[in-house]
CSV table of C-alpha atoms in Angstrom, one decimal:
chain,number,residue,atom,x,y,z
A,1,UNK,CA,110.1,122.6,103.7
A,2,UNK,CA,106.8,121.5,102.3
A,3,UNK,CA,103.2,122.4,103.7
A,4,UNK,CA,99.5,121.2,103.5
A,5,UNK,CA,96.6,123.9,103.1
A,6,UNK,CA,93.6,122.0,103.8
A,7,UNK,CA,90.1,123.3,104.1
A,8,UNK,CA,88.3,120.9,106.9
A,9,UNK,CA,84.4,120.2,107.5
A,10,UNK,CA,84.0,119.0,104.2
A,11,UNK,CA,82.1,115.4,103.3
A,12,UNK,CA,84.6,112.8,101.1
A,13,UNK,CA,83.4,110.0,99.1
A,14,UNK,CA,84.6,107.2,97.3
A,15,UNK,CA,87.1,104.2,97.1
A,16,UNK,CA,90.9,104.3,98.2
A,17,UNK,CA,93.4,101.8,98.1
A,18,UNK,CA,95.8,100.8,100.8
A,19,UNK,CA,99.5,101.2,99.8
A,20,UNK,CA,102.3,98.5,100.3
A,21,UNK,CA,103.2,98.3,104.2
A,22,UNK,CA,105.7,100.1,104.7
A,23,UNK,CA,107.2,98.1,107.9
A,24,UNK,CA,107.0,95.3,105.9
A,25,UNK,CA,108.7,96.6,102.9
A,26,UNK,CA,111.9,97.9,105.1
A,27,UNK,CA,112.6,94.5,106.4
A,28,UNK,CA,112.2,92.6,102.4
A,29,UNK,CA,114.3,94.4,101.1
A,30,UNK,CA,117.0,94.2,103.2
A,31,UNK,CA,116.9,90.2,102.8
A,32,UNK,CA,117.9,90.6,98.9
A,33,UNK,CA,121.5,91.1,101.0
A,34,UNK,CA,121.2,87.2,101.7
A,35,UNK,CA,121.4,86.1,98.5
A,36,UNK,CA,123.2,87.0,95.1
A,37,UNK,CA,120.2,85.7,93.0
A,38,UNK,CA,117.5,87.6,91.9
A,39,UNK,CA,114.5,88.7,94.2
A,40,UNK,CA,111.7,90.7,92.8
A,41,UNK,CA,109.2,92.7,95.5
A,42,UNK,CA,106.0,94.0,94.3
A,43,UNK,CA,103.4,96.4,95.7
A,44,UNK,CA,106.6,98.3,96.8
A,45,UNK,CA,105.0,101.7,99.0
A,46,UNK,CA,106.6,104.9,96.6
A,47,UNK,CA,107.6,106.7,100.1
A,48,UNK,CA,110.6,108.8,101.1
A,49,UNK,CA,111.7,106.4,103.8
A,50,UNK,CA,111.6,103.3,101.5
A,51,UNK,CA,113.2,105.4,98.4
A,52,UNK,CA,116.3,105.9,100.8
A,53,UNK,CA,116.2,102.8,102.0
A,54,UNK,CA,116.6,101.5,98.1
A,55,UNK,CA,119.3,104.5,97.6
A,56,UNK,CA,121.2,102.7,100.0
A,57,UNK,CA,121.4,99.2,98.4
A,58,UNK,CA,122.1,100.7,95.3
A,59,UNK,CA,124.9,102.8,96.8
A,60,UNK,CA,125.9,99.1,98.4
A,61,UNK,CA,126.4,97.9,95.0
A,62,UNK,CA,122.9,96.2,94.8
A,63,UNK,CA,121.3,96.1,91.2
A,64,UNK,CA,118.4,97.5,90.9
A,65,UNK,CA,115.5,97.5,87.9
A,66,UNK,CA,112.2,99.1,88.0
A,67,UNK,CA,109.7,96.7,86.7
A,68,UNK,CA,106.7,99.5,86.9
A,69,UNK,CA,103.8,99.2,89.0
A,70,UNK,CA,105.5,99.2,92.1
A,71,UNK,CA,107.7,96.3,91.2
A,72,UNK,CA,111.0,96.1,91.6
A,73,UNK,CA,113.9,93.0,91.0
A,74,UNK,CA,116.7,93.4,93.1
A,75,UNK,CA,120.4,91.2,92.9
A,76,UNK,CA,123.3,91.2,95.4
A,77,UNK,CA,125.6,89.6,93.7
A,78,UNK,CA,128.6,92.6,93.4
A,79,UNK,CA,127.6,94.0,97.1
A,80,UNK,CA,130.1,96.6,98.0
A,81,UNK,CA,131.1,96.0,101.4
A,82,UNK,CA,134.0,98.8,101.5
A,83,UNK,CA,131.0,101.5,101.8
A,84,UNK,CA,130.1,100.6,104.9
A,85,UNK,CA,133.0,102.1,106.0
A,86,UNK,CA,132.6,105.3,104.1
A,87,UNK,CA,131.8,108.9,105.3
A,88,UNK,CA,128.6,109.0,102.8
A,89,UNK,CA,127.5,105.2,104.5
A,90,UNK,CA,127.3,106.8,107.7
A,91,UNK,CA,125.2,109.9,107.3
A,92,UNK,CA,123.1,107.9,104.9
A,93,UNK,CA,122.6,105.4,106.8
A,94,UNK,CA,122.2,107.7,110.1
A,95,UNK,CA,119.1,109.5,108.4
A,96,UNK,CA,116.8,106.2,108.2
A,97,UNK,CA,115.7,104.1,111.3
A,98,UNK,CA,115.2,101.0,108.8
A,99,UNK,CA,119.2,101.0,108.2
A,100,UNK,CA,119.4,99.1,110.9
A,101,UNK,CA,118.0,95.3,109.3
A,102,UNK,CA,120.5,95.6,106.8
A,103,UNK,CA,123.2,94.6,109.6
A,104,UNK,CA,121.9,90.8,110.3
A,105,UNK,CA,122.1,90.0,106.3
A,106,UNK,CA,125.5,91.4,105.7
A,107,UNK,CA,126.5,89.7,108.8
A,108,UNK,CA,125.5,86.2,107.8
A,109,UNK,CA,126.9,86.4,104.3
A,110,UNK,CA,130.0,88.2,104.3
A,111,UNK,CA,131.0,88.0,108.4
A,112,UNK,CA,130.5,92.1,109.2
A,113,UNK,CA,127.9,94.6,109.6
A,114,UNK,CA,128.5,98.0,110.3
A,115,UNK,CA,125.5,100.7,111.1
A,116,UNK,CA,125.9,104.7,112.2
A,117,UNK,CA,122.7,105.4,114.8
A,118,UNK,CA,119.8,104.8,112.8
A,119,UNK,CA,117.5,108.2,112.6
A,120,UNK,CA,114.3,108.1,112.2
A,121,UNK,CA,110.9,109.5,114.3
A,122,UNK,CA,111.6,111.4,117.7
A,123,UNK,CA,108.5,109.6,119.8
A,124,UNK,CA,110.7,108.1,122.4
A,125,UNK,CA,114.2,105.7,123.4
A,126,UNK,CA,114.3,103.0,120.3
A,127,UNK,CA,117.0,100.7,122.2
A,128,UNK,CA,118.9,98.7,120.0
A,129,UNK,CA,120.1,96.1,122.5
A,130,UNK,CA,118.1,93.4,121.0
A,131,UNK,CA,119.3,93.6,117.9
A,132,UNK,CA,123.1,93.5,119.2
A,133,UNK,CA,122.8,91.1,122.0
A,134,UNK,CA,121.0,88.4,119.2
A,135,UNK,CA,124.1,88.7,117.1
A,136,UNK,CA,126.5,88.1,120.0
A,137,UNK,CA,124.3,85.1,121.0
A,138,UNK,CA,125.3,84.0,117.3
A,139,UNK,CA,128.8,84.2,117.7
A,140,UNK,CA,129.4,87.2,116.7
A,141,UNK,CA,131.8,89.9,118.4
A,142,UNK,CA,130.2,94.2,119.0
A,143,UNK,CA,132.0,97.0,118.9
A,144,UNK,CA,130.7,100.8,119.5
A,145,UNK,CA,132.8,103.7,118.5
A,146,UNK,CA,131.1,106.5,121.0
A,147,UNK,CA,132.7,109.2,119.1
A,148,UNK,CA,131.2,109.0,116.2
A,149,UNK,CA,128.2,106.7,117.5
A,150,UNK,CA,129.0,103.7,114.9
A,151,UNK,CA,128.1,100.0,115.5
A,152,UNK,CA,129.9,97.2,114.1
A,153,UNK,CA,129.9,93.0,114.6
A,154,UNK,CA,132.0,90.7,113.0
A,155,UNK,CA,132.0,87.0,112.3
A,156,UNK,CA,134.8,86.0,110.4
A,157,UNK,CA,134.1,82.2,110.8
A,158,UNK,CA,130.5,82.5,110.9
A,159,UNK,CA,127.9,82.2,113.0
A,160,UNK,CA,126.3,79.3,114.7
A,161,UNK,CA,123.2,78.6,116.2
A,162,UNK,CA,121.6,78.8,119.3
A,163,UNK,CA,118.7,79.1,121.9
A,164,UNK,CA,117.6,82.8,122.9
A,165,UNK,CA,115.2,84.5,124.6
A,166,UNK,CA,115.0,87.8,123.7
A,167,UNK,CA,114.1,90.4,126.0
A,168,UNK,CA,111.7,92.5,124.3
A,169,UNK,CA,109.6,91.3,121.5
A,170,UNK,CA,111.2,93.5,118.8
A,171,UNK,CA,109.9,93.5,115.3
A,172,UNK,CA,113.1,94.6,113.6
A,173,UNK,CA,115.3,93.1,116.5
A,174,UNK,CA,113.5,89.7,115.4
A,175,UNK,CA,113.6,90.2,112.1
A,176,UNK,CA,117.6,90.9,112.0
A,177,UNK,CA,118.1,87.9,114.2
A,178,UNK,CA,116.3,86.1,112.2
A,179,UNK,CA,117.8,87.2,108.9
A,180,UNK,CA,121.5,86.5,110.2
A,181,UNK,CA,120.3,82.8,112.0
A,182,UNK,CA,118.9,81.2,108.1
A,183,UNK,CA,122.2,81.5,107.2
A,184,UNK,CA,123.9,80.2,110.2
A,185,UNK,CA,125.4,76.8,111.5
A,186,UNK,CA,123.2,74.7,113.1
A,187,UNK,CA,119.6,74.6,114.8
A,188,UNK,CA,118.6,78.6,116.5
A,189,UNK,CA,115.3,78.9,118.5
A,190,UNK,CA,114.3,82.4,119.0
A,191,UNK,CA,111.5,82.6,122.1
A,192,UNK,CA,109.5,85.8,122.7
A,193,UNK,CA,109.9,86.9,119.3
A,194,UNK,CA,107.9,89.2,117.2
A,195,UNK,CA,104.7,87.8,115.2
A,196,UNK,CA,103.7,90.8,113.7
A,197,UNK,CA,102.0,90.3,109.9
A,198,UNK,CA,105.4,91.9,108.8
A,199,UNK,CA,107.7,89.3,110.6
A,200,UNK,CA,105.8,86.7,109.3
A,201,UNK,CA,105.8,88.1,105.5
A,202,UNK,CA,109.5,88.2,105.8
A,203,UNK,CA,109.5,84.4,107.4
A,204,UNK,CA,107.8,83.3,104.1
A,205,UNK,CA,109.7,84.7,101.9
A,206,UNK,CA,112.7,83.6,103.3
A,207,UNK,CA,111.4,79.9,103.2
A,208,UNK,CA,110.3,81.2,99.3
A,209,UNK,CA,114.3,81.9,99.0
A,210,UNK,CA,115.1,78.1,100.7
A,211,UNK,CA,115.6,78.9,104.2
A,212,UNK,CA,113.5,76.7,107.1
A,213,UNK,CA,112.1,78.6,109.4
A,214,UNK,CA,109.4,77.1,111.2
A,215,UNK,CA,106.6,78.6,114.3
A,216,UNK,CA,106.0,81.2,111.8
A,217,UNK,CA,102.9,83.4,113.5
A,218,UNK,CA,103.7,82.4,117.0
A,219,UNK,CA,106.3,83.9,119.3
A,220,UNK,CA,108.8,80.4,119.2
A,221,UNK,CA,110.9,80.3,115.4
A,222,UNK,CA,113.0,77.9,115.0
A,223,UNK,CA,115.4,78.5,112.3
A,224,UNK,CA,117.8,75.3,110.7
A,225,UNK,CA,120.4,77.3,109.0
A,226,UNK,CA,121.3,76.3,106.0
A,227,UNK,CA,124.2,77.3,103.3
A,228,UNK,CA,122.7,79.3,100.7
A,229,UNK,CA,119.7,81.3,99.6
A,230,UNK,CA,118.4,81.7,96.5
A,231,UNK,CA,115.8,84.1,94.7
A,232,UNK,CA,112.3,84.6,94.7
A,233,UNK,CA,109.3,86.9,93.9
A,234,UNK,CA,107.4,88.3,96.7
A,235,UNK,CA,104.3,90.7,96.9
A,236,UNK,CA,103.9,92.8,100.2
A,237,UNK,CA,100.7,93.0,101.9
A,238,UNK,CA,98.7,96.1,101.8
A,239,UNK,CA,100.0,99.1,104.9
A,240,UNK,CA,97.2,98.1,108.0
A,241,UNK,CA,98.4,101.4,109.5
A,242,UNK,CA,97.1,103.1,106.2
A,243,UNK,CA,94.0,101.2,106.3
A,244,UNK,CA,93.2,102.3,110.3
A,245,UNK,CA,94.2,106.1,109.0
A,246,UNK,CA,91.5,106.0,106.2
A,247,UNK,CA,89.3,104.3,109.0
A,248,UNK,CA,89.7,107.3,111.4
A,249,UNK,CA,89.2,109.7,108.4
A,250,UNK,CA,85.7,108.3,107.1
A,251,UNK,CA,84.7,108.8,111.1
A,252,UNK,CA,86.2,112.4,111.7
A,253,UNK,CA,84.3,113.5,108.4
A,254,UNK,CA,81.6,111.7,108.6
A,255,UNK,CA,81.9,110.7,104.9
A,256,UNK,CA,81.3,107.2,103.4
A,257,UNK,CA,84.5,105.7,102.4
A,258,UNK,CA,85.5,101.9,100.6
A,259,UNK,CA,89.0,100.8,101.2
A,260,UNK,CA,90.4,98.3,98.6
A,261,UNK,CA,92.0,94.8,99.5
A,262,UNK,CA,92.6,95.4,102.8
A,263,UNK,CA,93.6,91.6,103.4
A,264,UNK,CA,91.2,91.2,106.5
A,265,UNK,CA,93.2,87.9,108.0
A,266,UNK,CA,96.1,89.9,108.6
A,267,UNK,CA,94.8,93.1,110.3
A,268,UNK,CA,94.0,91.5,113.9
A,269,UNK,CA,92.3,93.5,116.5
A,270,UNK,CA,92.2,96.8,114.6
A,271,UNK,CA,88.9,96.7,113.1
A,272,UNK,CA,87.1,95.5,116.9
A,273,UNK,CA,89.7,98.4,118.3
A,274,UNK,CA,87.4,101.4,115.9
A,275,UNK,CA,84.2,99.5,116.8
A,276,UNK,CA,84.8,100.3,120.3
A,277,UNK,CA,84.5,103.7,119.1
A,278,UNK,CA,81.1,103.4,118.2
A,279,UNK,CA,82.4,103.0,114.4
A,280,UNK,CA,80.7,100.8,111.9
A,281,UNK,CA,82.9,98.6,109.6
A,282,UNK,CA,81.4,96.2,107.4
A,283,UNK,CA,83.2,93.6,105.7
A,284,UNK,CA,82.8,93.5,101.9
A,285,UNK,CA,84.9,90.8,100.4
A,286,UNK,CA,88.5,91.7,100.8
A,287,UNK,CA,87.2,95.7,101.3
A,288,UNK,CA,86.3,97.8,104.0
A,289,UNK,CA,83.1,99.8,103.8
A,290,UNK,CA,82.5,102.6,105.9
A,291,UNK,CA,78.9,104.3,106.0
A,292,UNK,CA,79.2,108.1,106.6
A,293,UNK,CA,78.8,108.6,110.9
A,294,UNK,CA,75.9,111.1,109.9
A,295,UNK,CA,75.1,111.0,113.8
A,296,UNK,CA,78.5,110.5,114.8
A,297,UNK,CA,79.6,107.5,116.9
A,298,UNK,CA,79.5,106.8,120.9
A,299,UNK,CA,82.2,104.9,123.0
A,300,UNK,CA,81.1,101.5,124.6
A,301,UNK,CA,82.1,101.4,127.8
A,302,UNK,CA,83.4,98.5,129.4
A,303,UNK,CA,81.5,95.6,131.1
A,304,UNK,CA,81.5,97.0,134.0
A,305,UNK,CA,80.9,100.5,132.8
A,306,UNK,CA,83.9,101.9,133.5
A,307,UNK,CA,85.6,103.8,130.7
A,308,UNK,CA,87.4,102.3,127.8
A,309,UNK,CA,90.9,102.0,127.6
A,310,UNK,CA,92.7,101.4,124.5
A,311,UNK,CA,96.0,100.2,124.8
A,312,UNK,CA,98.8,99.4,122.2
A,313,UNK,CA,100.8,95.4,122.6
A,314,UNK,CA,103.2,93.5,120.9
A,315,UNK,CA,100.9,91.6,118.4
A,316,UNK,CA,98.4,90.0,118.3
A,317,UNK,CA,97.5,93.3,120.4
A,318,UNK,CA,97.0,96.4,119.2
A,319,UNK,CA,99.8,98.5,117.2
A,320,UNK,CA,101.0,101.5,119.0
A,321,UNK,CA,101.4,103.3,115.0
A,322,UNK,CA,97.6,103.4,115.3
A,323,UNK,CA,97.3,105.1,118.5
A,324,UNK,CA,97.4,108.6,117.7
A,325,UNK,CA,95.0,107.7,115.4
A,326,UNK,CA,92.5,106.4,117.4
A,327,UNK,CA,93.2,109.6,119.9
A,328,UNK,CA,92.2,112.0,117.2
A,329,UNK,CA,88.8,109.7,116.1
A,330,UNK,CA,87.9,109.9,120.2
A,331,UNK,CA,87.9,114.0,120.1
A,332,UNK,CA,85.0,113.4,118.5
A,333,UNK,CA,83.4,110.3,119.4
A,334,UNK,CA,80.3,110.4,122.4
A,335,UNK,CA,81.8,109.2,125.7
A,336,UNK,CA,85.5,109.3,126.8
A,337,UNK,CA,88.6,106.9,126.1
A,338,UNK,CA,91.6,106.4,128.5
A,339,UNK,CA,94.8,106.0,125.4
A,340,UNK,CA,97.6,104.4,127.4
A,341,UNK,CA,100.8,104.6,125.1
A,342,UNK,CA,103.0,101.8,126.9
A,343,UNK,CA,106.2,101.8,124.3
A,344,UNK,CA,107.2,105.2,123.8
A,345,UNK,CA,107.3,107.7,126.4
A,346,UNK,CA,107.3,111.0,123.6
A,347,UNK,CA,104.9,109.7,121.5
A,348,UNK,CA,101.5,111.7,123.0
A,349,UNK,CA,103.2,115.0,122.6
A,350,UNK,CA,101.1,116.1,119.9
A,351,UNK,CA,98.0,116.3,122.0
A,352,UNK,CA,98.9,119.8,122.6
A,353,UNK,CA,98.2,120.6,118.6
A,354,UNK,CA,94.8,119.1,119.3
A,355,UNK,CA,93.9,121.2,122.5
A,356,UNK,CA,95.1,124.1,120.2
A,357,UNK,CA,92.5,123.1,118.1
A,358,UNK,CA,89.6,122.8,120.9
A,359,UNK,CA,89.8,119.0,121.8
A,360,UNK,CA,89.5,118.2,125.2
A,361,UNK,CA,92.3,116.1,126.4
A,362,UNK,CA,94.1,115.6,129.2
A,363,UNK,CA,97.4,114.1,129.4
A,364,UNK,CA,98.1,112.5,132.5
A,365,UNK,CA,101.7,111.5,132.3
A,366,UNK,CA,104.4,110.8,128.6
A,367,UNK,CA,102.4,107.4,128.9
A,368,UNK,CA,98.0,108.2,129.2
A,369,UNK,CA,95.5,110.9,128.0
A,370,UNK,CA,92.5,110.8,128.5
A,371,UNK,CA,90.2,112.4,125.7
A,372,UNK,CA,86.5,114.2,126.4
A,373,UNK,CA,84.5,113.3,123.1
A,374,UNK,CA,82.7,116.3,121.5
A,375,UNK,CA,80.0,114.3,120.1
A,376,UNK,CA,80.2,116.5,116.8
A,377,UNK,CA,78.8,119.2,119.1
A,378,UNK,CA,82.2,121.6,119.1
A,379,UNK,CA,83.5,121.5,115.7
A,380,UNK,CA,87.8,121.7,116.1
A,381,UNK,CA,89.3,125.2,115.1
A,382,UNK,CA,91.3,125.6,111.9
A,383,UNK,CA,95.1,126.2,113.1
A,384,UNK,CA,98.7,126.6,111.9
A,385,UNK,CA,100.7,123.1,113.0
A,386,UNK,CA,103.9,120.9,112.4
A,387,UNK,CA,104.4,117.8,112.1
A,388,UNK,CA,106.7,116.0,114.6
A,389,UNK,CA,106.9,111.9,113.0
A,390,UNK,CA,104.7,109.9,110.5
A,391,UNK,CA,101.9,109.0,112.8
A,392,UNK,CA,101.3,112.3,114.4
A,393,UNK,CA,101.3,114.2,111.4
A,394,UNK,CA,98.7,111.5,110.0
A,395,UNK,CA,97.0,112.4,113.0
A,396,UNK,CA,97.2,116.3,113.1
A,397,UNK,CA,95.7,116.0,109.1
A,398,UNK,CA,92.8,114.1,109.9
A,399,UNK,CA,92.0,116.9,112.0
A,400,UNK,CA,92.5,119.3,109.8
A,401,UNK,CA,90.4,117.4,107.2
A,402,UNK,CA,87.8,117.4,110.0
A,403,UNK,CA,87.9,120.7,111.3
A,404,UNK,CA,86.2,123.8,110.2
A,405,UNK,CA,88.2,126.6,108.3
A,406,UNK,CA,91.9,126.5,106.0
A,407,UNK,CA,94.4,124.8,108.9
A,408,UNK,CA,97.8,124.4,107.6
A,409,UNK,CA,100.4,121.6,108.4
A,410,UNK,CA,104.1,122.9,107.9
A,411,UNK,CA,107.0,119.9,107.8
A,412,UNK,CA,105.0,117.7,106.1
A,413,UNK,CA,108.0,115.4,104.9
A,414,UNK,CA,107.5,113.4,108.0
A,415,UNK,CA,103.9,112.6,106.2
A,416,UNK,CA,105.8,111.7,103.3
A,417,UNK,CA,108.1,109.3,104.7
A,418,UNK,CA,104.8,107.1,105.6
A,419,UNK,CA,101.9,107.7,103.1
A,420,UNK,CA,102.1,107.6,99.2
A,421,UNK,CA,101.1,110.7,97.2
A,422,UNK,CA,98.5,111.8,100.3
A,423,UNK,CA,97.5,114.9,98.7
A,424,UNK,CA,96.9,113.5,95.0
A,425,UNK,CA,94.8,110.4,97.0
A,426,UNK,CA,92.6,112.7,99.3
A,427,UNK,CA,91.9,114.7,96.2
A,428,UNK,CA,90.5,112.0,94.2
A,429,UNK,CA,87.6,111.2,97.1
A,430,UNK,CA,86.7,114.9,97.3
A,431,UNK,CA,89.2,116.4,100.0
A,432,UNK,CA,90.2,119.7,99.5
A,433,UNK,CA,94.3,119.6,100.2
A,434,UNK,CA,97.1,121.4,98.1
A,435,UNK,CA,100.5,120.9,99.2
A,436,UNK,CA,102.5,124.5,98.6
């Protein structure tokens, strides 16, 4: 396995540029299933979970060509369907959590989907039941081999549409329901969906492709099926999670950083969630211009003075991936934060990395910490650390970057999965990282 030698406490400086969204880019590119005509994606993130992720359609029989610069043109018109059943399918497909979206298109063009258990991070239950019980609501009829933990529905006369509410606003639940309903008989409402900026990316390009979804951005679609979809080109918006990382970065180092096209309308409450923090964003065009926090940053409290709470929501509130973020940025910060992690229950178990390191945190329960700013005036320790999923490890290299001394960051694949050639990118604004 891979590890990250950083040497903390030093200043950066320059411009960086947001890579595609990776949440995004797992649910596009399963839609090229829906149709056997050309679709071409662009700003595609070059990360390990997306690369296997496009190993898989290709190993589905989906054609694939590299157009450079991120851009690649997919068709589905020879899909493979037999390899679902396969030995290879299932521990491929068992190694990535964004396997999962691929079921809904297969299932509303060729009448079956089979998935093993999708992998993916270890922050907590990732229940599948809204995916499943969408797909019934459509017609279609589950099976669950316990054995060997593989999913299957089938609709061999096709689905038809209907009214559900779902009962969790799922962002890939949604967006699998929605993928199998645009090709379905009939009229489907979907209430208490998703509206993430990724749910709506995929909406739109799915209208690009012919479908007719409508109540995009609100938590009410209503999707008319119709017969057939066609191709189209689509460009995936820059990663907000990546943007909030380089936002908690310029804080923790107190360097003055500009991040690139950050397409402001669709990052919601994350830039008012770091000025809470005391940090100062100015908006610059379509970029992100953060002065260097020479005298650090202080907490506002709330209205009533009581401490600040930061909680993640399904959007438009804030995303739990930039929580452990925002709990490294307030080990610094002057005042204290309450982080309340409602969704996953293992998520906050890196804190213990951090305490290592000489933060002051306590965590309350799986769910709260509650983190004792340093104002800058107790430097964190240089330490030997792993990884544990994408937005920990983030997390536990910002610190690193911040803290004073060589720390060292072992499984750093779970980095990798998330963020584009990290090491190469903190290099060029004057971090000193070498991956060994």
């Amino acid at each position: 396995m891979g590890i990250f030698k950083i040497e903390g406490g030093i200043q950066l400086k320059g411009e960086i540029t947001p890579q595609g969204a990776k949440n995004e880019a797992l649910q596009i590119l399963c839609a090229v299933l829906l149709t056997p005509e050309k679709v071409t994606i662009n700003n595609i993130p070059d990360i390990i979970d997306i690369n296997k992720l496009i190993t898989l359609l290709g190993n589905l029989g989906v054609k694939i060509q590299k157009n450079g610069n991120s851009s690649i043109t997919f068709q589905s018109d020879e899909v493979n369907m037999g390899y679902l059943e396969t030995e290879a399918f299932k521990k491929e497909g068992g190694s990535l959590r964004g396997s999962i979206m691929i079921v809904g298109p297969l299932l509303a063009r060729f009448g079956k989907g089979y998935i093993p258990k999708p992998g993916g991070d270890k922050i907590g239950r990732r229940r599948l039941d809204t995916h499943f019980e969408g797909f019934i609501n459509l017609g279609a009829k589950f099976r669950y081999n316990r054995e060997d933990h593989f999913y299957g529905v089938e609709a061999p006369d096709g689905l038809t549409g209907t009214d559900m509410l779902l009962d969790e606003a799922s962002v890939t639940g949604t967006a699998n329901i929605v993928m199998a309903a645009v090709l379905a008989k009939g009229t489907t409402t979907v209430y208490n969906a998703a509206c993430e900026p990724y749910l709506q990316q995929l909406c739109k390009m799915l209208n690009a492709m012919g479908a007719k979804i409508s109540g995009v951005g609100s938590n009410l679609l209503t999707i008319e099926g119709v017969e057939a979809l066609g191709g189209c080109e689509h460009r995936i918006l820059p990663d907000m999670i990546e943007i909030g990382s380089w936002i908690g970065l310029a804080a923790m180092t107190k360097s003055e950083i500009t991040i690139k096209n950050v397409s402001w309308e669709n990052l919601g409450v994350i830039p008012n969630v770091f000025r809470k923090l005391g940090i100062t964003l100015e908006k610059k065009g379509d970029d992100i211009f953060i002065p260097a926090h020479v005298n650090g940053y202080e907490v506002k409290t709330d209205i009533d003075g009581s401490i600040l709470t930061i909680a993640d929501a399904p959007w438009p509130g804030f995303t739990p991936d930039l929580l452990s973020i925002v709990l490294v940025v307030a080990t610094q910060a002057k005042g204290d934060v309450l982080i309340h992690q409602k969704m996953f229950e293992s998520r906050l178990f890196f804190v213990d990395k951090l305490i290592d390191m000489g933060a002051k945190i306590i965590l309350c329960d799986p769910h709260r910490a509650v983190v004792i700013g340093h104002d800058f005036k107790s430097q964190l320790k240089a330490t030997t650390m792993s990884s544990p999923d994408i937005r920990a490890g983030i997390s536990l290299l910002i610190a690193a970057l911040s803290a004073k001394g060589t720390s060292t960051i072992q499984n750093i694949e779970q980095i990798d999965r998330g963020y584009e050639r990290i090491d190469e990118r903190l290099r060029a604004i004057g971090a000193n990282i070498v991956r060994a």
